Short mmCIF file of C-alpha atoms in Angstrom, two decimals:
data_model
loop_
_atom_site.label_atom_id
_atom_site.label_comp_id
_atom_site.label_asym_id
_atom_site.label_seq_id
_atom_site.Cartn_x
_atom_site.Cartn_y
_atom_site.Cartn_z
CA MET A 1 -15.16 23.36 -5.90
CA ARG A 2 -12.81 20.96 -7.67
CA ARG A 3 -13.53 19.78 -11.20
CA GLY A 4 -14.11 16.14 -11.94
CA LEU A 5 -16.48 15.32 -9.09
CA LEU A 6 -17.64 11.75 -9.39
CA LEU A 7 -21.10 11.06 -10.72
CA ALA A 8 -21.47 7.70 -8.99
CA ALA A 9 -24.36 6.92 -6.66
CA LEU A 10 -23.89 8.26 -3.16
CA LEU A 11 -25.01 6.46 0.00
CA PRO A 12 -25.36 8.13 3.40
CA LEU A 13 -22.74 6.68 5.70
CA SER A 14 -25.33 5.73 8.28
CA ALA A 15 -27.00 3.33 5.84
CA TRP A 16 -24.48 0.52 6.39
CA ALA A 17 -26.56 -0.88 9.26
CA ALA A 18 -29.39 -1.81 6.89
CA VAL A 19 -27.17 -4.18 4.89
CA PRO A 20 -27.29 -7.87 5.93
CA THR A 21 -24.31 -9.31 7.77
CA SER A 22 -23.03 -12.85 8.10
CA ASN A 23 -21.29 -14.41 11.08
CA PRO A 24 -21.56 -18.16 11.53
CA HIS A 25 -19.43 -18.10 14.68
CA PRO A 26 -20.66 -15.33 16.99
CA ASP A 27 -18.24 -13.83 19.51
CA PRO A 28 -19.84 -11.06 21.60
CA GLU A 29 -16.58 -9.17 22.18
CA ILE A 30 -15.47 -9.21 18.54
CA ASP A 31 -19.04 -8.45 17.43
CA ALA A 32 -19.03 -5.39 19.69
CA ALA A 33 -15.73 -4.20 18.20
CA PHE A 34 -16.97 -4.86 14.65
CA ASP A 35 -20.17 -2.87 15.26
CA ALA A 36 -18.31 -0.05 17.01
CA VAL A 37 -15.80 0.34 14.18
CA MET A 38 -18.53 0.37 11.53
CA ALA A 39 -20.49 2.97 13.48
CA ARG A 40 -17.59 5.23 14.46
CA TYR A 41 -15.82 5.26 11.10
CA ARG A 42 -18.90 4.79 8.88
CA LEU A 43 -17.28 2.36 6.48
CA PRO A 44 -18.97 1.30 3.25
CA GLY A 45 -17.94 -2.30 3.89
CA LEU A 46 -15.98 -4.50 6.27
CA ALA A 47 -14.94 -8.16 6.46
CA VAL A 48 -13.26 -9.72 9.51
CA GLY A 49 -12.15 -13.28 10.16
CA VAL A 50 -10.31 -15.07 12.97
CA ILE A 51 -8.53 -18.44 13.01
CA GLU A 52 -7.75 -20.25 16.27
CA GLN A 53 -6.00 -23.63 16.42
CA GLY A 54 -6.44 -23.96 12.69
CA ARG A 55 -10.21 -23.40 12.68
CA VAL A 56 -12.17 -20.35 11.55
CA THR A 57 -13.81 -19.25 14.79
CA TYR A 58 -15.15 -15.94 13.56
CA ALA A 59 -16.13 -14.64 10.12
CA ARG A 60 -18.37 -11.66 9.58
CA THR A 61 -19.07 -9.22 6.77
CA ALA A 62 -21.17 -6.07 6.50
CA GLY A 63 -21.83 -3.27 4.03
CA GLU A 64 -21.91 -3.05 0.26
CA ARG A 65 -19.53 -3.74 -2.59
CA VAL A 66 -20.50 -0.37 -4.09
CA ALA A 67 -22.21 2.21 -1.89
CA GLY A 68 -25.80 2.69 -2.92
CA GLU A 69 -26.08 -0.31 -5.25
CA GLY A 70 -27.36 -2.82 -2.70
CA ALA A 71 -25.02 -5.79 -3.37
CA ALA A 72 -23.86 -7.04 0.03
CA ILE A 73 -20.29 -7.96 0.84
CA ASP A 74 -19.89 -11.63 1.71
CA ARG A 75 -17.03 -14.00 2.47
CA GLN A 76 -16.27 -14.47 -1.25
CA THR A 77 -16.21 -10.75 -2.12
CA LEU A 78 -12.83 -9.76 -3.55
CA PHE A 79 -10.90 -6.88 -1.99
CA LYS A 80 -7.59 -5.38 -3.05
CA VAL A 81 -5.22 -6.66 -0.36
CA ALA A 82 -2.58 -4.11 -1.45
CA SER A 83 0.76 -4.62 0.34
CA ASN A 84 -0.39 -7.88 1.88
CA THR A 85 0.66 -9.09 -1.57
CA LYS A 86 4.29 -8.67 -0.51
CA ALA A 87 4.39 -11.78 1.66
CA MET A 88 2.86 -13.72 -1.23
CA THR A 89 5.64 -12.49 -3.51
CA ALA A 90 8.22 -13.47 -0.90
CA ALA A 91 6.56 -16.90 -0.64
CA VAL A 92 6.88 -17.37 -4.41
CA LEU A 93 10.62 -16.69 -4.10
CA ALA A 94 10.87 -19.00 -1.08
CA ARG A 95 9.23 -21.78 -3.09
CA LEU A 96 11.78 -21.21 -5.86
CA VAL A 97 14.57 -21.39 -3.27
CA ASP A 98 13.14 -24.71 -2.07
CA ALA A 99 13.10 -25.87 -5.70
CA GLY A 100 16.77 -24.93 -6.17
CA LYS A 101 16.01 -22.32 -8.84
CA LEU A 102 17.57 -19.41 -6.94
CA ARG A 103 19.25 -18.52 -3.65
CA TRP A 104 18.51 -15.63 -1.31
CA ASP A 105 22.09 -14.40 -1.66
CA ASP A 106 22.12 -14.48 -5.46
CA PRO A 107 23.07 -11.13 -6.97
CA VAL A 108 19.99 -9.59 -8.56
CA THR A 109 21.97 -9.13 -11.79
CA ARG A 110 22.36 -12.93 -12.06
CA HIS A 111 18.66 -13.08 -12.90
CA LEU A 112 18.14 -9.57 -14.32
CA PRO A 113 21.32 -8.40 -16.09
CA GLN A 114 19.65 -5.07 -16.94
CA PHE A 115 19.11 -4.18 -13.26
CA ARG A 116 20.83 -0.97 -12.14
CA MET A 117 20.79 1.11 -8.98
CA HIS A 118 22.19 4.67 -8.81
CA ASP A 119 25.47 3.42 -7.30
CA PRO A 120 27.36 0.78 -9.34
CA TRP A 121 28.65 -0.88 -6.15
CA VAL A 122 25.07 -1.31 -4.90
CA THR A 123 24.08 -2.70 -8.29
CA ARG A 124 26.79 -5.37 -8.05
CA ASN A 125 26.13 -6.24 -4.43
CA MET A 126 22.35 -6.15 -4.12
CA GLN A 127 21.08 -9.66 -3.45
CA VAL A 128 17.64 -11.17 -3.96
CA ARG A 129 17.02 -10.96 -0.20
CA ASP A 130 17.71 -7.19 -0.27
CA LEU A 131 14.77 -6.68 -2.61
CA LEU A 132 12.37 -7.71 0.16
CA ILE A 133 13.57 -5.95 3.31
CA HIS A 134 13.51 -2.19 2.58
CA ASN A 135 17.22 -1.54 3.10
CA SER A 136 18.12 0.02 -0.27
CA GLY A 137 18.94 3.50 1.04
CA LEU A 138 16.13 5.09 -0.99
CA ARG A 139 13.65 7.32 0.82
CA ALA A 140 10.27 5.79 1.68
CA GLY A 141 8.13 5.42 -1.43
CA ALA A 142 10.89 6.44 -3.85
CA GLY A 143 9.65 6.20 -7.42
CA ASP A 144 6.11 5.22 -6.43
CA LEU A 145 4.71 7.73 -8.92
CA MET A 146 5.55 5.08 -11.53
CA LEU A 147 3.00 2.84 -9.80
CA TRP A 148 0.30 5.16 -8.46
CA PRO A 149 -2.10 6.76 -9.05
CA GLU A 150 -3.51 4.19 -11.43
CA PRO A 151 -4.14 3.94 -14.28
CA ASN A 152 -0.86 5.04 -15.79
CA ALA A 153 1.41 4.08 -18.65
CA PHE A 154 4.49 2.86 -16.75
CA ALA A 155 5.61 -0.73 -17.41
CA ARG A 156 7.82 -2.94 -15.25
CA ALA A 157 10.72 -2.28 -17.62
CA ASP A 158 10.26 1.46 -16.87
CA VAL A 159 10.50 0.73 -13.15
CA ILE A 160 13.73 -1.22 -13.58
CA ARG A 161 15.21 1.53 -15.79
CA GLY A 162 14.03 4.25 -13.44
CA LEU A 163 15.79 2.85 -10.37
CA ALA A 164 19.16 3.97 -11.74
CA HIS A 165 17.98 7.61 -11.54
CA LEU A 166 16.66 7.52 -7.95
CA VAL A 167 19.32 9.03 -5.73
CA PRO A 168 19.61 7.27 -2.35
CA GLN A 169 19.15 9.28 0.83
CA TYR A 170 21.11 6.85 3.01
CA SER A 171 23.81 4.24 2.54
CA PHE A 172 22.88 0.75 1.38
CA ARG A 173 21.78 -1.62 4.19
CA SER A 174 22.19 1.11 6.81
CA ARG A 175 18.52 1.59 7.73
CA TYR A 176 14.91 0.67 6.99
CA ASP A 177 12.74 2.79 4.68
CA TYR A 178 9.67 1.31 3.02
CA ASP A 179 10.03 0.49 -0.65
CA ASN A 180 7.63 -0.73 -3.34
CA LEU A 181 9.74 -0.63 -6.49
CA LEU A 182 12.12 -3.36 -5.40
CA TYR A 183 9.19 -5.72 -4.92
CA ILE A 184 8.44 -5.16 -8.61
CA VAL A 185 12.04 -6.19 -9.28
CA ALA A 186 11.54 -9.21 -6.97
CA GLY A 187 8.56 -10.28 -9.04
CA GLU A 188 10.66 -10.05 -12.20
CA VAL A 189 13.47 -12.05 -10.55
CA ALA A 190 10.89 -14.71 -9.72
CA ALA A 191 9.67 -14.67 -13.32
CA ALA A 192 13.20 -15.08 -14.67
CA ALA A 193 14.08 -17.90 -12.25
CA GLY A 194 10.69 -19.59 -12.42
CA GLY A 195 10.31 -19.45 -16.17
CA ALA A 196 6.84 -17.86 -16.13
CA PRO A 197 5.29 -14.41 -15.65
CA TYR A 198 4.85 -13.27 -12.04
CA GLU A 199 1.08 -13.60 -12.27
CA ASP A 200 1.33 -17.24 -13.33
CA LEU A 201 3.82 -17.97 -10.57
CA VAL A 202 1.74 -16.56 -7.73
CA ARG A 203 -1.25 -18.57 -8.95
CA ARG A 204 0.85 -21.73 -9.22
CA GLU A 205 2.93 -21.36 -6.06
CA VAL A 206 0.44 -19.72 -3.68
CA PHE A 207 -3.21 -19.63 -4.73
CA GLU A 208 -3.55 -23.19 -6.05
CA PRO A 209 -1.69 -25.16 -3.37
CA LEU A 210 -3.37 -23.22 -0.54
CA GLY A 211 -6.88 -23.35 -1.95
CA MET A 212 -7.18 -19.58 -2.39
CA GLU A 213 -9.60 -20.20 -5.21
CA HIS A 214 -11.18 -16.76 -5.52
CA CYS A 215 -7.94 -14.72 -5.60
CA ARG A 216 -7.20 -12.83 -8.78
CA VAL A 217 -4.10 -11.18 -10.24
CA GLY A 218 -3.35 -9.92 -13.74
CA ALA A 219 -5.99 -9.11 -16.35
CA TRP A 220 -9.49 -10.63 -16.24
CA ARG A 221 -13.05 -9.82 -17.22
CA ARG A 222 -15.23 -8.41 -14.48
CA ALA A 223 -18.19 -10.51 -15.66
CA GLU A 224 -16.22 -13.64 -14.76
CA THR A 225 -15.89 -12.54 -11.12
CA PRO A 226 -18.55 -9.89 -10.43
CA ASN A 227 -18.33 -10.18 -6.63
CA LEU A 228 -15.88 -7.26 -6.37
CA ALA A 229 -15.65 -4.62 -3.66
CA GLN A 230 -14.93 -1.20 -5.13
CA PRO A 231 -12.83 1.45 -3.35
CA HIS A 232 -14.47 4.48 -1.78
CA MET A 233 -13.44 7.89 -0.53
CA ARG A 234 -15.34 10.03 1.90
CA ARG A 235 -16.97 13.26 0.76
CA GLY A 236 -18.90 15.07 3.44
CA GLU A 237 -21.38 12.62 4.94
CA ARG A 238 -21.19 10.12 2.10
CA ASN A 239 -19.02 7.30 0.82
CA VAL A 240 -18.22 7.82 -2.87
CA PRO A 241 -16.95 5.01 -5.13
CA VAL A 242 -13.68 5.95 -6.84
CA ARG A 243 -11.52 4.40 -9.56
CA GLU A 244 -14.12 1.72 -10.20
CA ASP A 245 -13.25 -1.31 -12.29
CA GLY A 246 -14.44 -1.33 -15.87
CA GLU A 247 -15.59 -4.28 -17.93
CA THR A 248 -12.00 -5.56 -18.03
CA VAL A 249 -9.78 -5.44 -14.97
CA PRO A 250 -6.35 -4.70 -16.45
CA ALA A 251 -3.03 -6.20 -15.45
CA THR A 252 -1.08 -3.85 -13.22
CA THR A 253 2.61 -2.98 -13.17
CA MET A 254 2.65 -3.11 -9.37
CA ALA A 255 1.25 -6.64 -9.08
CA ALA A 256 4.17 -8.04 -7.04
CA ALA A 257 4.08 -5.12 -4.59
CA GLY A 258 0.33 -4.81 -4.11
CA GLY A 259 -1.77 -6.08 -7.00
CA VAL A 260 -3.53 -9.19 -5.63
CA ARG A 261 -7.27 -9.32 -4.86
CA CYS A 262 -8.67 -11.95 -2.51
CA SER A 263 -11.78 -12.67 -0.47
CA LEU A 264 -12.06 -13.07 3.28
CA ASP A 265 -12.15 -16.86 2.90
CA ASP A 266 -9.04 -16.75 0.70
CA MET A 267 -7.13 -14.65 3.21
CA LEU A 268 -8.17 -16.96 6.03
CA ALA A 269 -6.74 -19.87 4.02
CA TRP A 270 -3.52 -17.84 3.62
CA VAL A 271 -3.32 -17.20 7.37
CA ARG A 272 -4.09 -20.85 8.19
CA ALA A 273 -1.09 -21.93 6.11
CA TRP A 274 1.12 -19.85 8.42
CA VAL A 275 -0.56 -20.42 11.76
CA ARG A 276 -0.87 -24.17 11.14
CA PRO A 277 1.88 -25.39 8.77
CA GLN A 278 0.45 -28.91 8.94
CA SER A 279 -2.62 -27.61 7.10
CA ALA A 280 -0.42 -27.15 4.00
CA PRO A 281 2.00 -30.12 4.12
CA GLY A 282 4.93 -29.76 1.78
CA TRP A 283 3.97 -26.29 0.64
CA LEU A 284 7.02 -24.59 2.15
CA SER A 285 10.00 -26.07 3.97
CA ASP A 286 10.59 -25.30 7.64
CA GLU A 287 13.82 -23.60 6.60
CA GLN A 288 12.04 -21.14 4.31
CA ARG A 289 9.24 -20.52 6.81
CA ARG A 290 11.91 -19.54 9.32
CA ALA A 291 13.69 -17.34 6.78
CA MET A 292 10.50 -15.44 5.96
CA THR A 293 9.64 -14.82 9.62
CA THR A 294 13.15 -14.12 10.90
CA ALA A 295 14.24 -10.53 11.55
CA GLN A 296 16.18 -9.51 8.44
CA MET A 297 16.20 -5.72 8.89
CA PRO A 298 15.67 -3.72 12.12
CA MET A 299 12.72 -1.31 12.00
CA PRO A 300 12.18 1.78 14.17
CA LEU A 301 10.40 1.01 17.43
CA SER A 302 7.73 3.70 17.68
CA GLU A 303 6.55 5.36 20.86
CA ARG A 304 3.08 4.01 20.10
CA MET A 305 4.39 0.44 20.03
CA ARG A 306 6.14 0.96 23.36
CA GLU A 307 3.13 2.52 25.03
CA TRP A 308 0.33 0.41 23.56
CA ASP A 309 2.04 -2.98 23.33
CA GLY A 310 5.13 -2.91 25.55
CA SER A 311 7.16 -3.77 22.43
CA ARG A 312 10.91 -4.21 22.68
CA PHE A 313 11.77 -5.04 19.09
CA SER A 314 10.53 -4.35 15.58
CA ALA A 315 11.92 -5.79 12.36
CA TYR A 316 11.10 -6.78 8.79
CA GLY A 317 11.33 -10.34 7.51
CA TYR A 318 10.63 -11.43 3.96
CA GLY A 319 7.30 -9.71 3.31
CA TRP A 320 6.29 -9.66 7.00
CA ARG A 321 6.62 -7.18 9.86
CA LEU A 322 7.77 -8.72 13.13
CA ALA A 323 7.37 -7.42 16.68
CA ASP A 324 6.55 -8.46 20.24
CA VAL A 325 3.21 -7.50 21.82
CA ASP A 326 2.66 -7.99 25.53
CA GLY A 327 5.49 -10.52 25.48
CA THR A 328 3.97 -12.43 22.53
CA TYR A 329 5.53 -12.75 19.09
CA LYS A 330 3.50 -11.01 16.35
CA VAL A 331 3.79 -11.38 12.57
CA SER A 332 1.75 -8.93 10.52
CA HIS A 333 1.37 -6.66 7.54
CA THR A 334 -1.02 -4.01 6.34
CA GLY A 335 -2.18 -3.05 2.87
CA THR A 336 -3.23 0.41 1.68
CA LEU A 337 -4.48 1.57 -1.70
CA MET A 338 -6.84 4.43 -2.52
CA GLY A 339 -10.09 3.44 -0.79
CA MET A 340 -8.95 -0.08 0.18
CA TYR A 341 -7.40 -1.17 3.49
CA SER A 342 -6.34 -4.59 4.74
CA ALA A 343 -4.55 -6.14 7.70
CA VAL A 344 -3.21 -9.63 8.34
CA THR A 345 -1.92 -10.55 11.80
CA TRP A 346 -0.93 -13.82 13.37
CA LEU A 347 0.38 -14.71 16.81
CA PRO A 348 2.41 -17.92 16.44
CA ASP A 349 2.77 -18.48 20.19
CA LEU A 350 -1.01 -18.42 20.63
CA ASP A 351 -1.94 -20.28 17.42
CA VAL A 352 -4.18 -17.37 16.37
CA GLY A 353 -4.50 -15.21 13.27
CA PHE A 354 -6.96 -12.68 11.89
CA VAL A 355 -7.81 -10.72 8.75
CA ILE A 356 -9.40 -7.28 8.25
CA LEU A 357 -10.60 -6.04 4.83
CA SER A 358 -12.39 -2.79 4.04
CA ASN A 359 -13.36 -0.90 0.89
CA GLY A 360 -13.41 2.55 2.49
CA GLU A 361 -11.10 5.11 4.06
CA ALA A 362 -10.23 2.87 6.97
CA SER A 363 -6.80 3.89 8.23
CA ASP A 364 -7.92 4.62 11.80
CA ALA A 365 -10.52 1.84 11.72
CA ARG A 366 -7.86 -0.71 10.76
CA THR A 367 -5.48 0.48 13.48
CA VAL A 368 -8.12 0.43 16.18
CA LEU A 369 -9.69 -2.89 15.21
CA SER A 370 -6.28 -4.58 14.86
CA GLN A 371 -5.38 -3.46 18.37
CA VAL A 372 -8.66 -4.69 19.84
CA LEU A 373 -8.26 -8.07 18.18
CA VAL A 374 -4.66 -8.47 19.30
CA LYS A 375 -5.55 -7.58 22.89
CA ARG A 376 -8.47 -10.00 22.73
CA PHE A 377 -5.79 -12.72 22.79
CA THR A 378 -2.74 -11.15 24.48
CA ARG A 379 -4.54 -9.28 27.30
CA PRO A 380 -8.13 -10.58 27.39
CA GLN A 381 -8.64 -9.43 30.96
CA ALA A 382 -7.98 -5.77 30.02
CA LYS A 383 -11.14 -5.40 27.91
CA LEU A 384 -9.56 -2.70 25.74
CA ASP A 385 -12.22 -1.59 23.27
CA VAL A 386 -12.65 0.53 20.15
CA ALA A 387 -13.41 3.68 22.13
CA HIS A 388 -10.16 3.29 24.09
CA TYR A 389 -7.92 3.11 21.03
CA ALA A 390 -9.89 5.70 19.08
CA ALA A 391 -9.32 8.15 21.94
CA LEU A 392 -5.58 7.40 21.92
CA LEU A 393 -5.42 8.12 18.19
CA GLU A 394 -7.30 11.38 18.62
CA ARG A 395 -4.91 12.41 21.39
CA GLU A 396 -1.90 11.62 19.19
CA ARG A 397 -3.37 13.71 16.41
CA ALA A 398 -4.00 16.66 18.71
CA GLN A 399 -0.40 16.53 19.93
CA ARG A 400 1.18 16.57 16.48
CA PRO A 401 3.63 19.49 16.10
CA ALA A 402 2.49 22.28 13.83
CA ALA A 403 5.37 21.59 11.42
CA SER A 404 3.90 18.18 10.55
CA ARG A 405 0.42 19.50 9.78
CA ALA A 406 -0.90 20.63 6.42
CA PRO A 407 -0.64 24.43 6.00
CA ASP A 408 -3.65 26.63 5.39
CA THR A 409 -3.98 27.07 1.63
CA SER A 410 -7.46 28.58 1.62
CA SER A 411 -6.13 31.83 0.12
CA ARG A 412 -5.31 30.02 -3.14
CA ARG A 413 -6.12 31.70 -6.40
CA PRO A 414 -5.77 30.34 -9.95
CA LEU A 415 -2.46 31.35 -11.52
CA PRO A 416 -3.11 33.43 -14.66
CA ALA A 417 -1.22 32.41 -17.76
CA ALA A 418 -0.31 36.03 -18.49
CA GLY A 419 3.13 36.78 -17.11
CA PHE A 420 3.98 33.15 -16.29
CA GLY A 421 7.50 32.77 -17.65
CA GLN A 422 8.20 29.14 -16.83
CA ALA A 423 5.70 27.51 -19.22
CA GLY A 424 6.99 24.52 -21.16
CA VAL A 425 7.47 20.79 -21.24
CA TYR A 426 9.63 19.41 -18.43
CA ARG A 427 11.37 16.05 -18.19
CA ASP A 428 12.45 13.99 -15.19
CA PRO A 429 14.83 11.08 -15.88
CA TRP A 430 12.61 8.43 -14.25
CA PHE A 431 9.12 9.95 -14.37
CA GLY A 432 9.24 11.25 -17.92
CA GLU A 433 7.59 14.40 -19.25
CA ALA A 434 5.05 16.81 -17.84
CA SER A 435 3.67 19.88 -19.57
CA ILE A 436 3.05 23.08 -17.62
CA CYS A 437 1.23 25.16 -20.16
CA PRO A 438 -1.45 27.83 -20.58
CA ASP A 439 -4.97 26.43 -20.61
CA GLY A 440 -8.23 28.38 -20.50
CA GLY A 441 -6.62 31.52 -19.12
CA GLY A 442 -4.80 29.63 -16.38
CA VAL A 443 -1.88 27.20 -16.24
CA ARG A 444 -2.27 23.43 -16.27
CA PHE A 445 0.11 20.69 -15.10
CA ARG A 446 -0.26 17.44 -17.04
CA ALA A 447 1.92 14.35 -16.55
CA HIS A 448 2.23 12.58 -19.89
CA LYS A 449 2.40 9.00 -18.51
CA SER A 450 0.19 9.45 -15.43
CA PRO A 451 -3.13 10.93 -16.55
CA LEU A 452 -4.59 11.45 -13.06
CA LEU A 453 -1.74 13.86 -12.28
CA ASP A 454 -3.53 16.66 -14.07
CA GLY A 455 -4.45 19.92 -12.40
CA ARG A 456 -4.42 23.70 -12.22
CA LEU A 457 -1.62 25.80 -10.83
CA MET A 458 -2.68 27.93 -7.85
CA ARG A 459 -0.92 30.78 -6.11
CA VAL A 460 -0.77 30.71 -2.30
CA GLY A 461 1.13 33.78 -1.14
CA GLU A 462 4.50 33.58 -2.84
CA ARG A 463 4.23 29.87 -3.57
CA LEU A 464 2.65 27.76 -6.31
CA LEU A 465 0.79 24.52 -5.87
CA VAL A 466 -0.99 22.18 -8.25
CA ASP A 467 -4.62 21.40 -7.43
CA TRP A 468 -5.35 17.99 -8.98
CA ALA A 469 -8.62 17.79 -10.88
CA ASP A 470 -9.46 14.26 -9.73
CA PRO A 471 -10.46 14.36 -6.05
CA SER A 472 -9.09 10.85 -5.48
CA VAL A 473 -5.57 12.27 -5.96
CA ASP A 474 -5.50 13.52 -2.42
CA ALA A 475 -1.99 14.96 -1.99
CA GLU A 476 -1.40 18.35 -3.54
CA ALA A 477 2.11 19.43 -4.50
CA TRP A 478 4.17 22.58 -4.18
CA LEU A 479 6.07 23.60 -7.32
CA ASP A 480 9.41 25.37 -7.01
CA PHE A 481 11.07 26.73 -10.14
CA ALA A 482 14.79 27.51 -10.13
CA PRO A 483 16.38 30.12 -12.41
CA ALA A 484 17.66 28.96 -15.78
CA SER A 485 21.01 27.14 -15.67
CA ALA A 486 24.05 28.05 -17.72
CA GLN A 487 22.59 25.81 -20.42
CA GLY A 488 19.41 27.87 -20.35
CA LYS A 489 17.25 25.16 -18.74
CA ILE A 490 14.74 25.97 -16.02
CA ALA A 491 14.65 23.41 -13.20
CA LEU A 492 11.56 22.34 -11.27
CA THR A 493 11.23 20.46 -7.99
CA MET A 494 8.06 19.43 -6.16
CA ALA A 495 7.06 18.59 -2.58
CA LYS A 496 3.95 17.47 -0.70
CA VAL A 497 1.81 20.32 0.62
CA ASP A 498 0.77 18.13 3.55
CA PRO A 499 3.98 16.75 5.13
CA ASP A 500 1.99 13.81 6.47
CA ALA A 501 0.50 12.77 3.10
CA ASP A 502 1.07 9.23 1.84
CA PHE A 503 4.74 8.78 1.00
CA SER A 504 3.83 7.16 -2.32
CA TYR A 505 3.20 10.67 -3.62
CA ASP A 506 6.93 10.81 -4.21
CA TYR A 507 7.19 14.37 -5.45
CA GLU A 508 10.45 14.95 -3.57
CA ASP A 509 12.45 12.63 -5.84
CA LEU A 510 11.43 14.48 -9.01
CA ARG A 511 14.08 16.60 -10.70
CA PHE A 512 12.56 18.22 -13.76
CA GLU A 513 14.32 20.29 -16.42
CA ARG A 514 12.56 22.29 -19.12
CA VAL A 515 13.24 20.59 -22.46
CA ARG A 516 11.04 22.57 -24.86
CA GLY A 517 8.23 25.05 -25.12
CA CYS A 518 4.55 24.25 -24.96
CA ASP A 519 3.18 22.44 -28.01
#
């Protein structure tokens, strides 16, 4: 049994059905999908809205803000929208382009002279537009351990300094690989060009003109906006609240990449501004709307997209993913944080958009419900339901090659401190220091600037892994020590135990060296 089990109230997953729901615009087919997703995936909460021809034609919520506490989710409940923030950040920059305060092809160093990438040529040639389209050459999620898990002690200046130490895996602009850190840089470019902190800019340039009145970013007191959904993880047959907000919701380093919170009504206002530009006259020029939704970087076209949607292209714009579905143009994005999932999709050709928000482990639920909603408009005669797409996901999972599955680590045993010759304090040039030191007869890993990365070393056969104490840190890491160098320093590298774990657990980019003994 892991240490640190949460003491929050636990609610049986089946209890969601007892919580009131709201839906002023019933739609039997969407209602059926909503109910089926809640039942199959046993979510603590769910909010879904649809806009057609500029009008909200469907809006429904169910479940609780915190499992077991009885407060129902409604259309004003705030959710973390995670990476659906990225299009908002891109929109802030687009507004600044419209205002003549920057250009998409400006060198980043024009606005942030301290900006550095690993390669000096890339530093000189990276443009503002490159910050938004995942073409840096870094591996997916590079440096994300400076952002997550939260809370941690990394500042935006640390992120900008750290980029110089992240070694690219591919050449600049040669391929797509998802990146969060450069959106932090984009937010700082916006702040420099716009003359105000990022948080002030997104309020001024997005929330206020579009009427997204409940959205929050930056630091604020929870008592001022108590209608907050809290994230949950699943433990056995229960949903467990994790990383709950305290009395003060702090500002977050990763705001420009994924730090906005909005309600269902707010996100529907956001979608309306894209589906129906005339609903927000003067907010964004036609030129910048086109720039944001034009293919800027090709993305891999997955087998799933070919089989499920007949897709022929996939690309990234400025903060949006672009593809074709059943011959219809689709603009979308998803958002994922621990215990919070979101999806925004709009179909410009059909004048339709929809929003999905959940405060539980909803990866499969989001995929399935997004598909059902898309097909509701692109192939209404097919009647493709939740059960259909859930079965396809289960088949995919069963067909995964063994090499991509998590290995069996059930033979793990705590590593005794006696005889462990690699103890000490280790430093990585972008992540900082971590101590690997005797503690209570065993050995403990403790990251100095990321307090949730704290756990016991375990032996599994000939290998070592670190078992994180906090169960919400759900990607364990292998530790591999190299012999001492000529300078007498022991090196340490790390890797995900589960190859399919979230790429933001960026252990693979860590390059530790022992700098001193244990304190």
